[in-house]
Amino acid sequence: MNSLIRRKLVENAYRLKLSHKGFCTGAAAKVSSSNGAQPSNDHVGQQKSSNKSEPHDIAIVGGGMVGMALACSLARMPMTKHLKVAIIDSNPALSNGLSIKKEDPPDARVSTVTPATISLFKDIGAWKYVEQHRHAYFDQMQVWDYTGLGYTRYDARDVHKEYLGCVVENKVLHSSLLSCMQDTDFQKTIYPSRLSSMALNPGILSMGMNSTSSGLNERGNLAKLDLSDGNSLYAKLVVGADGSKSRVRELAGFKTTGWKYSQNAIICTVEHHAENRCAWQRFLPTGPIALLPIGDNFSNIVWTMNPEEATDRKSMVEDDFVKAVNSALDYGFGPHPKSSNFGSGGIFSWFKTDTTICANECFKVPPKVMKLASERMVFPLSLMHANNYVSKHVVLIGDAAHTVHPLAGQGVNLGFGDAFSLSRIISEGIAVGTDISEVNLLKKYEAERKTANVTMMAILDGFQRAYSVDFGPLNVLRAAAFHGAQYIPPLKRSIISYASGDQRLPIFS
Amino acid sequence: MAMTWKLLKQLRPPPYTATASTSLHRPRFLNFQNATRLFSDQPPLPPPSGEPPPIPPPQNSHSPSPSSLNQAELAKFAAIAGTWWDSEGPFKPLHAMNPTRLAFIRSTLCRHFRRDPLSARPFEGLKFIDVGCGGGILSEPLARMGASVTGVDAVEKNIKIARLHADLDPVTSSIEYHCTTAEKLVDEQRSFDAVFALEVIEHVANPAEFCKSLSALTVPDGATVISTINRSMRAYATAIIAAEYLLHWLPKGTHQWSSFLTPEELVLILERASISVQEMAGFAYNPLTGRWSISDDVSVNFIAYGTKTETATL
C-alpha cells in the first residue's frame, strides 16, 4: 500500500513540474511595454485617486461602441449590475458626453445594424436614444455586378419583416450607449488613459504547494494593468475591446491569422435630391461600391479599390468624384442587368422556379448623387482573426478578435454579438458562483462566437475573392450564383435572414 | 449553459412534490426492503439471487477509527490533491460538472430558503458546510453566492490546497477550512443551515452512519444536498470503464462500483437519518459539447436535496 502511495506522489510531483513549466511560459506573457506606447493624452492626471487601489471585477480596455455595449449590457442584467467595472479609454467623450446636433451633415463613419443587433439594443434600453438621432431603416437591398449578368433584389416583405436593417452613424450608436449607461447606477470608473502594460498573475498550481505565504497575497488572482498616465489598476478579468490593433491582444500574446487585401476603401457622405430608402451594392472589377441610406437626403458611400486609385479619387476635385461615383453606380464598367429578359427564356431561365416576380423585383438604377457632404476618408482593408479569444483573465471582443471586410457592414454586428454573448455568459457564471476569470467559463463565450464570426468572415472573404478576378467563365458562375439567390425563394429568404443576423447558415435553414 | 438556465427556469416555479423525478422514485422504494439490511449496523446478509450482487461497502469495518471514512480512499485522494484546481487535470470532470450541480443547488435552495433567484448573492447570511470539500471546488462558488462556508476534508493536503486557493480571492478568503470529519463536528455540536456532501458518499466506509452525521449537522428545517453515482450497469460502464479506463478522465481505482448507492437506497438511508428527500435530479453528459446538464435520468450521476425533519426516528 505504501509503495502505491509513493508512486502516486511521484506522479503527482511530476505533474507539478509540468505545471511549473506552464508557469514559465505564462511569465513570458508578462510583457512590459518597452517603447512606452507614447500616447498623446490630454487627460493625464484627471483620474481621481479614490478607488484606485480597490480591485475591479472587469476592466474593459477600449470604450468604443463594442466596449460600451458590453458595459451597458452588464449594467442591465440582475446578476452583473453589482460588478465593479473600469473602462479605459482616452476618448474625452466618455467622461464629458457627446453632443450631436441634428442639423450637422452625417458623419462618414456609419454602421449597418442588423435586426438582431437592433433587438439587443432594445433589450438594454439603448435603441430609444438611437431613434432620437438621425438613422435610416431600409427595407430594400439591391446587389448587382458590372457584367450585366447578375443581380438580386431583396425586400423585407420576403421574410415578413418591416426592415432589413438600419444605417446609423457610429457616433450616434456610441452616444446612445453612453446615455443608456447614464440611466443606471452602475459602479463604473472611467480611466481617461491607455493601457501600456499588463501582468497576468500565475494561478495557484504554478506557485507550487509549499509557497504558503511567499508571493501569494490577495492580489494573487488578479491582472495588473499599468496605464500610460502612471495609474495602475487590478482586475479579475480584462476585456480587450480596443480594436483591430488591440494592445490587450498583443500584451496577452494571442496569435492571429489574417492578410491584407491590397485594397483600400474610400468612405464619405453624399447628398441626393430625394430620400434614399434602399441599400445598394454593385460589384465592380476593382471592388464593390455600396450606397447606404443614412436619413434625410443623405447616403453613405463605401467604395473599395486598389490603393493607387484610392489616392487618386481622394484627391480629385469634387465634381469629378461625384461623376465617378454616379458612373460606378450606373453604366460604368458594364451594362445594366436586363432583368425582364431572363424571365422569358434566357440562359438562366432554368433557375426560375417562381414565375411571379413582381415589379419591384426588377432592376432599378440607384438615385443620382448631387454632391459630397463630407470629407473623403481612406482606410486599408484587411482580414484578421485571433486564433483564441480567451485565456486566464483575458478575453477579446469585437475588432480585437476579428476584423472583416466592410462589405455589407457586418463587422460591428459581429462585435455587438460578442459583447452581448460575453455579458450573458458572465451572468450565467455568476449565477452559479463561478470565478469570472475562469478559463472554462470564458471558453463558452469563445465557442459560441467563433463559429458565428468565422462563418461570416468566410462568406465576406469569399465575395471579395470572387470579385477580385475578371475572368469570363467565373463571371458566368457568379451571375449564376446571383440568379440562384434571386430566383430560388427559399434560398433567397435564408440569405436575407442570415444577413439580418439570424444565427443560421443560409443553406441549412 | 443556456440549457442549464432553461432547466433552472423549469425547476423554479412548481412546488417540489410535482416534479417528475421525485414521483418517479417514490413507488419503487417498496422493492428495496433488502437495502435496509444492507445499511444496518449488522453484518450484511447475502443478497437474494437474481439481482446484481450488491457487495457491501465497509472494507475496514473492524478498523478502530470511529469515523465513517475509508482509509484507502483517503490515501487515493492525498495522492492527487495538488491537481484540484487544474481544470484539465484529474478533476476535470468535476470542474465540468460543477456549474450544473450548482444550478441545481441554486434553484432548490433559493426556494428552500425563500431567496430571490435573481440575486447574485442569494445565500447571504446562511451558514453552509461542505463535507469532503477537497480543494474547495464547491465551497468557493457557494461563498461567491453569499453563504458563510465551512469546508471540511479528512485529507490534510486537500485543506492546504483549498486554503491557498481560497485566499487568492477576497470573496472566498472568508471560507473556514478544517481538516476534520463530519463525526468530529457533530461531537463539537456544530450546526448549519445547509449541509453538502457532493461526490463523497461513495468514498465513505459506512454511508448510513455518514448520513446520520450529516443530519446531526443540519439545523431543523435545514437543507441537505448529496450527490453520488448510481450502482447501475450504465454507471459501471460510464463512470468506471469509460471515465477511468478508456478516457482516463479519472485515475484508475477512483471509484468502486460496489460502494455506489442507488437513488432508492440513498433516499432510504436519509429517511432513517430524518432527512426527507424533496427533489432528485440526474446529470447528463453530452459528449459532443462536453457539457453537463440537469436531466430526469438518474441512472448514472444524481443529486438529491432533502430537508431535516424535526422528529428523529433513530
Coordinates of N, CA, C and O in Angstrom, one line a residue, chain A residues 286-361:
Chain A
T286 N -12.8 46.4 -59.8 CA -11.8 46.8 -58.8 C -12.3 46.6 -57.4 O -11.5 46.7 -56.5
G287 N -13.5 46.2 -57.2 CA -14.0 46.0 -55.8 C -15.5 46.6 -55.7 O -15.9 47.3 -56.6
P288 N -16.2 46.2 -54.7 CA -17.6 46.7 -54.5 C -17.7 48.1 -54.2 O -16.9 48.7 -53.5
I289 N -18.8 48.7 -54.6 CA -19.2 50.1 -54.2 C -20.6 49.9 -53.5 O -21.5 49.3 -54.0
A290 N -20.7 50.5 -52.3 CA -22.0 50.5 -51.6 C -22.6 51.9 -51.4 O -21.8 52.8 -51.1
L291 N -23.9 52.0 -51.6 CA -24.5 53.3 -51.3 C -25.6 53.0 -50.3 O -26.6 52.3 -50.5
L292 N -25.4 53.5 -49.1 CA -26.3 53.2 -48.0 C -27.1 54.4 -47.5 O -26.5 55.5 -47.4
P293 N -28.4 54.3 -47.4 CA -29.2 55.5 -46.9 C -28.8 55.8 -45.5 O -28.6 54.9 -44.7
I294 N -28.7 57.1 -45.2 CA -28.4 57.5 -43.8 C -29.4 58.5 -43.2 O -29.2 59.1 -42.2
G295 N -30.5 58.7 -43.9 CA -31.5 59.6 -43.4 C -31.5 60.9 -44.1 O -30.4 61.3 -44.7
D296 N -32.6 61.6 -44.1 CA -32.8 62.9 -44.9 C -32.5 62.6 -46.3 O -32.8 61.5 -46.8
N297 N -31.8 63.5 -47.0 CA -31.4 63.2 -48.4 C -30.0 62.7 -48.5 O -29.4 62.7 -49.6
F298 N -29.5 62.2 -47.4 CA -28.0 61.7 -47.4 C -27.9 60.2 -47.6 O -28.8 59.5 -47.3
S299 N -26.7 59.9 -48.2 CA -26.4 58.5 -48.3 C -24.9 58.4 -48.0 O -24.1 59.4 -48.0
N300 N -24.5 57.2 -47.6 CA -23.1 56.9 -47.3 C -22.5 56.1 -48.4 O -23.1 55.1 -48.9
I301 N -21.2 56.4 -48.8 CA -20.5 55.6 -49.8 C -19.4 54.8 -49.2 O -18.6 55.4 -48.4
V302 N -19.3 53.5 -49.5 CA -18.1 52.7 -49.2 C -17.7 52.1 -50.5 O -18.3 51.3 -51.1
W303 N -16.5 52.6 -51.0 CA -16.1 52.2 -52.3 C -14.7 51.5 -52.2 O -13.7 52.2 -51.7
T304 N -14.6 50.3 -52.5 CA -13.4 49.6 -52.4 C -12.6 49.6 -53.7 O -13.2 49.4 -54.8
M305 N -11.3 49.8 -53.6 CA -10.5 49.9 -54.9 C -9.0 49.7 -54.5 O -8.7 49.6 -53.3
N306 N -8.1 49.6 -55.5 CA -6.7 49.4 -55.2 C -6.2 50.8 -54.6 O -6.7 51.8 -54.9
P307 N -5.1 50.7 -53.8 CA -4.6 51.9 -53.1 C -4.3 53.1 -54.0 O -4.5 54.2 -53.6
E308 N -3.7 52.8 -55.2 CA -3.4 54.0 -56.1 C -4.6 54.7 -56.5 O -4.7 55.9 -56.5
E309 N -5.6 53.9 -57.0 CA -6.9 54.5 -57.4 C -7.5 55.3 -56.2 O -8.0 56.4 -56.4
A310 N -7.4 54.7 -55.0 CA -8.0 55.4 -53.9 C -7.4 56.7 -53.6 O -8.1 57.7 -53.3
T311 N -6.0 56.8 -53.7 CA -5.3 58.0 -53.5 C -5.8 59.1 -54.6 O -6.1 60.2 -54.3
D312 N -5.9 58.6 -55.9 CA -6.3 59.5 -56.9 C -7.7 60.0 -56.6 O -8.0 61.2 -56.7
R313 N -8.6 59.1 -56.3 CA -10.0 59.5 -56.1 C -10.2 60.4 -54.9 O -11.2 61.2 -54.8
K314 N -9.3 60.2 -53.9 CA -9.5 61.0 -52.7 C -9.1 62.5 -53.0 O -9.7 63.4 -52.5
S315 N -8.1 62.6 -53.9 CA -7.6 64.0 -54.2 C -8.2 64.7 -55.4 O -8.1 65.9 -55.5
M316 N -9.0 63.9 -56.2 CA -9.6 64.6 -57.3 C -10.7 65.6 -56.9 O -11.2 65.6 -55.8
V317 N -11.0 66.6 -57.8 CA -11.9 67.6 -57.4 C -13.3 67.0 -57.2 O -13.6 65.9 -57.8
E318 N -14.1 67.7 -56.4 CA -15.4 67.1 -56.0 C -16.3 66.7 -57.2 O -16.9 65.6 -57.2
D319 N -16.4 67.6 -58.2 CA -17.3 67.3 -59.4 C -16.9 66.0 -60.1 O -17.7 65.2 -60.4
D320 N -15.6 65.8 -60.2 CA -15.1 64.6 -60.9 C -15.4 63.4 -60.1 O -15.8 62.3 -60.6
F321 N -15.3 63.5 -58.8 CA -15.5 62.4 -57.9 C -17.0 62.0 -57.9 O -17.3 60.8 -58.0
V322 N -17.9 63.0 -57.9 CA -19.3 62.7 -57.9 C -19.6 62.0 -59.3 O -20.4 61.0 -59.3
K323 N -19.0 62.5 -60.3 CA -19.2 61.9 -61.7 C -18.8 60.4 -61.6 O -19.5 59.5 -62.1
A324 N -17.6 60.2 -61.0 CA -17.1 58.8 -60.9 C -18.0 57.9 -60.1 O -18.3 56.8 -60.5
V325 N -18.6 58.4 -59.1 CA -19.5 57.7 -58.2 C -20.8 57.3 -59.0 O -21.2 56.2 -59.1
N326 N -21.3 58.3 -59.7 CA -22.5 58.1 -60.5 C -22.3 57.1 -61.6 O -23.2 56.2 -61.8
S327 N -21.2 57.2 -62.2 CA -20.9 56.2 -63.2 C -20.7 54.8 -62.7 O -21.2 53.8 -63.2
A328 N -20.0 54.7 -61.5 CA -19.8 53.4 -60.9 C -21.1 52.7 -60.5 O -21.2 51.5 -60.4
L329 N -22.1 53.6 -60.2 CA -23.4 53.0 -59.7 C -24.3 52.8 -60.9 O -25.5 52.4 -60.7
D330 N -23.9 53.3 -62.1 CA -24.8 53.2 -63.2 C -24.2 52.4 -64.4 O -23.9 51.2 -64.2
Y331 N -23.8 53.0 -65.5 CA -23.3 52.3 -66.6 C -21.8 52.0 -66.6 O -21.3 51.3 -67.5
G332 N -21.1 52.6 -65.7 CA -19.7 52.5 -65.7 C -19.3 51.0 -65.6 O -19.9 50.2 -64.9
F333 N -18.2 50.6 -66.3 CA -17.7 49.2 -66.3 C -18.5 48.2 -67.0 O -18.1 47.1 -67.2
G334 N -19.8 48.5 -67.3 CA -20.6 47.5 -67.9 C -22.1 47.8 -67.9 O -22.5 48.8 -67.3
P335 N -22.9 47.0 -68.6 CA -24.3 47.3 -68.8 C -25.1 47.0 -67.6 O -24.7 46.3 -66.7
H336 N -26.4 47.5 -67.6 CA -27.4 47.1 -66.6 C -27.8 45.7 -66.8 O -27.8 45.2 -67.9
P337 N -28.1 45.0 -65.8 CA -28.7 43.6 -66.0 C -30.1 43.8 -66.6 O -30.8 44.6 -66.2
K338 N -30.3 42.9 -67.6 CA -31.6 43.0 -68.3 C -32.6 42.1 -67.6 O -32.8 41.0 -68.1
S339 N -33.1 42.5 -66.5 CA -33.9 41.6 -65.7 C -35.1 41.0 -66.4 O -35.4 39.8 -66.3
S340 N -35.8 41.8 -67.2 CA -37.0 41.4 -67.8 C -36.8 40.2 -68.8 O -37.6 39.3 -69.0
N341 N -35.6 40.2 -69.5 CA -35.3 39.2 -70.5 C -35.2 37.8 -69.9 O -35.5 36.8 -70.5
F342 N -34.6 37.7 -68.7 CA -34.3 36.4 -68.1 C -35.6 35.6 -67.9 O -35.6 34.4 -68.0
G343 N -36.7 36.3 -67.6 CA -37.9 35.6 -67.3 C -38.4 34.8 -68.5 O -39.0 33.8 -68.4
S344 N -38.1 35.3 -69.7 CA -38.6 34.7 -70.9 C -37.6 33.9 -71.6 O -37.3 34.1 -72.8
G345 N -36.9 33.0 -71.0 CA -36.1 32.0 -71.6 C -34.6 32.4 -71.9 O -34.1 32.1 -72.9
G346 N -34.0 33.2 -71.0 CA -32.6 33.5 -71.1 C -31.8 32.2 -70.7 O -32.4 31.2 -70.4
I347 N -30.5 32.4 -70.6 CA -29.7 31.2 -70.2 C -29.9 30.8 -68.8 O -29.6 29.7 -68.4
F348 N -30.6 31.7 -68.0 CA -30.8 31.3 -66.6 C -32.2 30.9 -66.3 O -32.6 30.8 -65.1
S349 N -33.0 30.8 -67.3 CA -34.4 30.6 -67.1 C -34.7 29.3 -66.3 O -35.7 29.2 -65.6
W350 N -33.8 28.3 -66.4 CA -34.0 27.1 -65.6 C -33.8 27.3 -64.1 O -34.2 26.5 -63.4
F351 N -33.3 28.4 -63.7 CA -33.2 28.7 -62.3 C -34.6 29.1 -61.8 O -34.8 29.0 -60.6
K352 N -35.4 29.5 -62.7 CA -36.6 30.2 -62.2 C -37.7 29.2 -61.8 O -38.3 28.5 -62.6
T353 N -38.0 29.2 -60.5 CA -39.0 28.2 -60.1 C -40.3 29.0 -59.8 O -41.3 28.4 -59.8
D354 N -40.2 30.2 -59.6 CA -41.4 31.0 -59.3 C -41.5 32.0 -60.4 O -40.7 32.9 -60.6
T355 N -42.6 31.9 -61.1 CA -42.8 32.8 -62.3 C -43.4 34.2 -61.9 O -43.4 35.1 -62.7
T356 N -43.9 34.3 -60.7 CA -44.4 35.6 -60.3 C -43.4 36.5 -59.7 O -43.2 36.5 -58.5
I357 N -42.8 37.3 -60.5 CA -41.8 38.2 -60.0 C -42.4 39.6 -60.1 O -42.7 40.1 -61.2
C358 N -42.7 40.2 -59.0 CA -43.4 41.5 -59.1 C -42.5 42.6 -59.6 O -41.3 42.5 -59.7
A359 N -43.2 43.7 -59.8 CA -42.5 44.8 -60.5 C -41.3 45.3 -59.7 O -40.3 45.7 -60.2
N360 N -41.5 45.3 -58.4 CA -40.4 45.9 -57.6 C -39.2 45.0 -57.5 O -38.2 45.4 -56.9
E361 N -39.3 43.8 -58.1 CA -38.1 43.0 -58.1 C -37.2 43.3 -59.3 O -36.1 42.8 -59.5

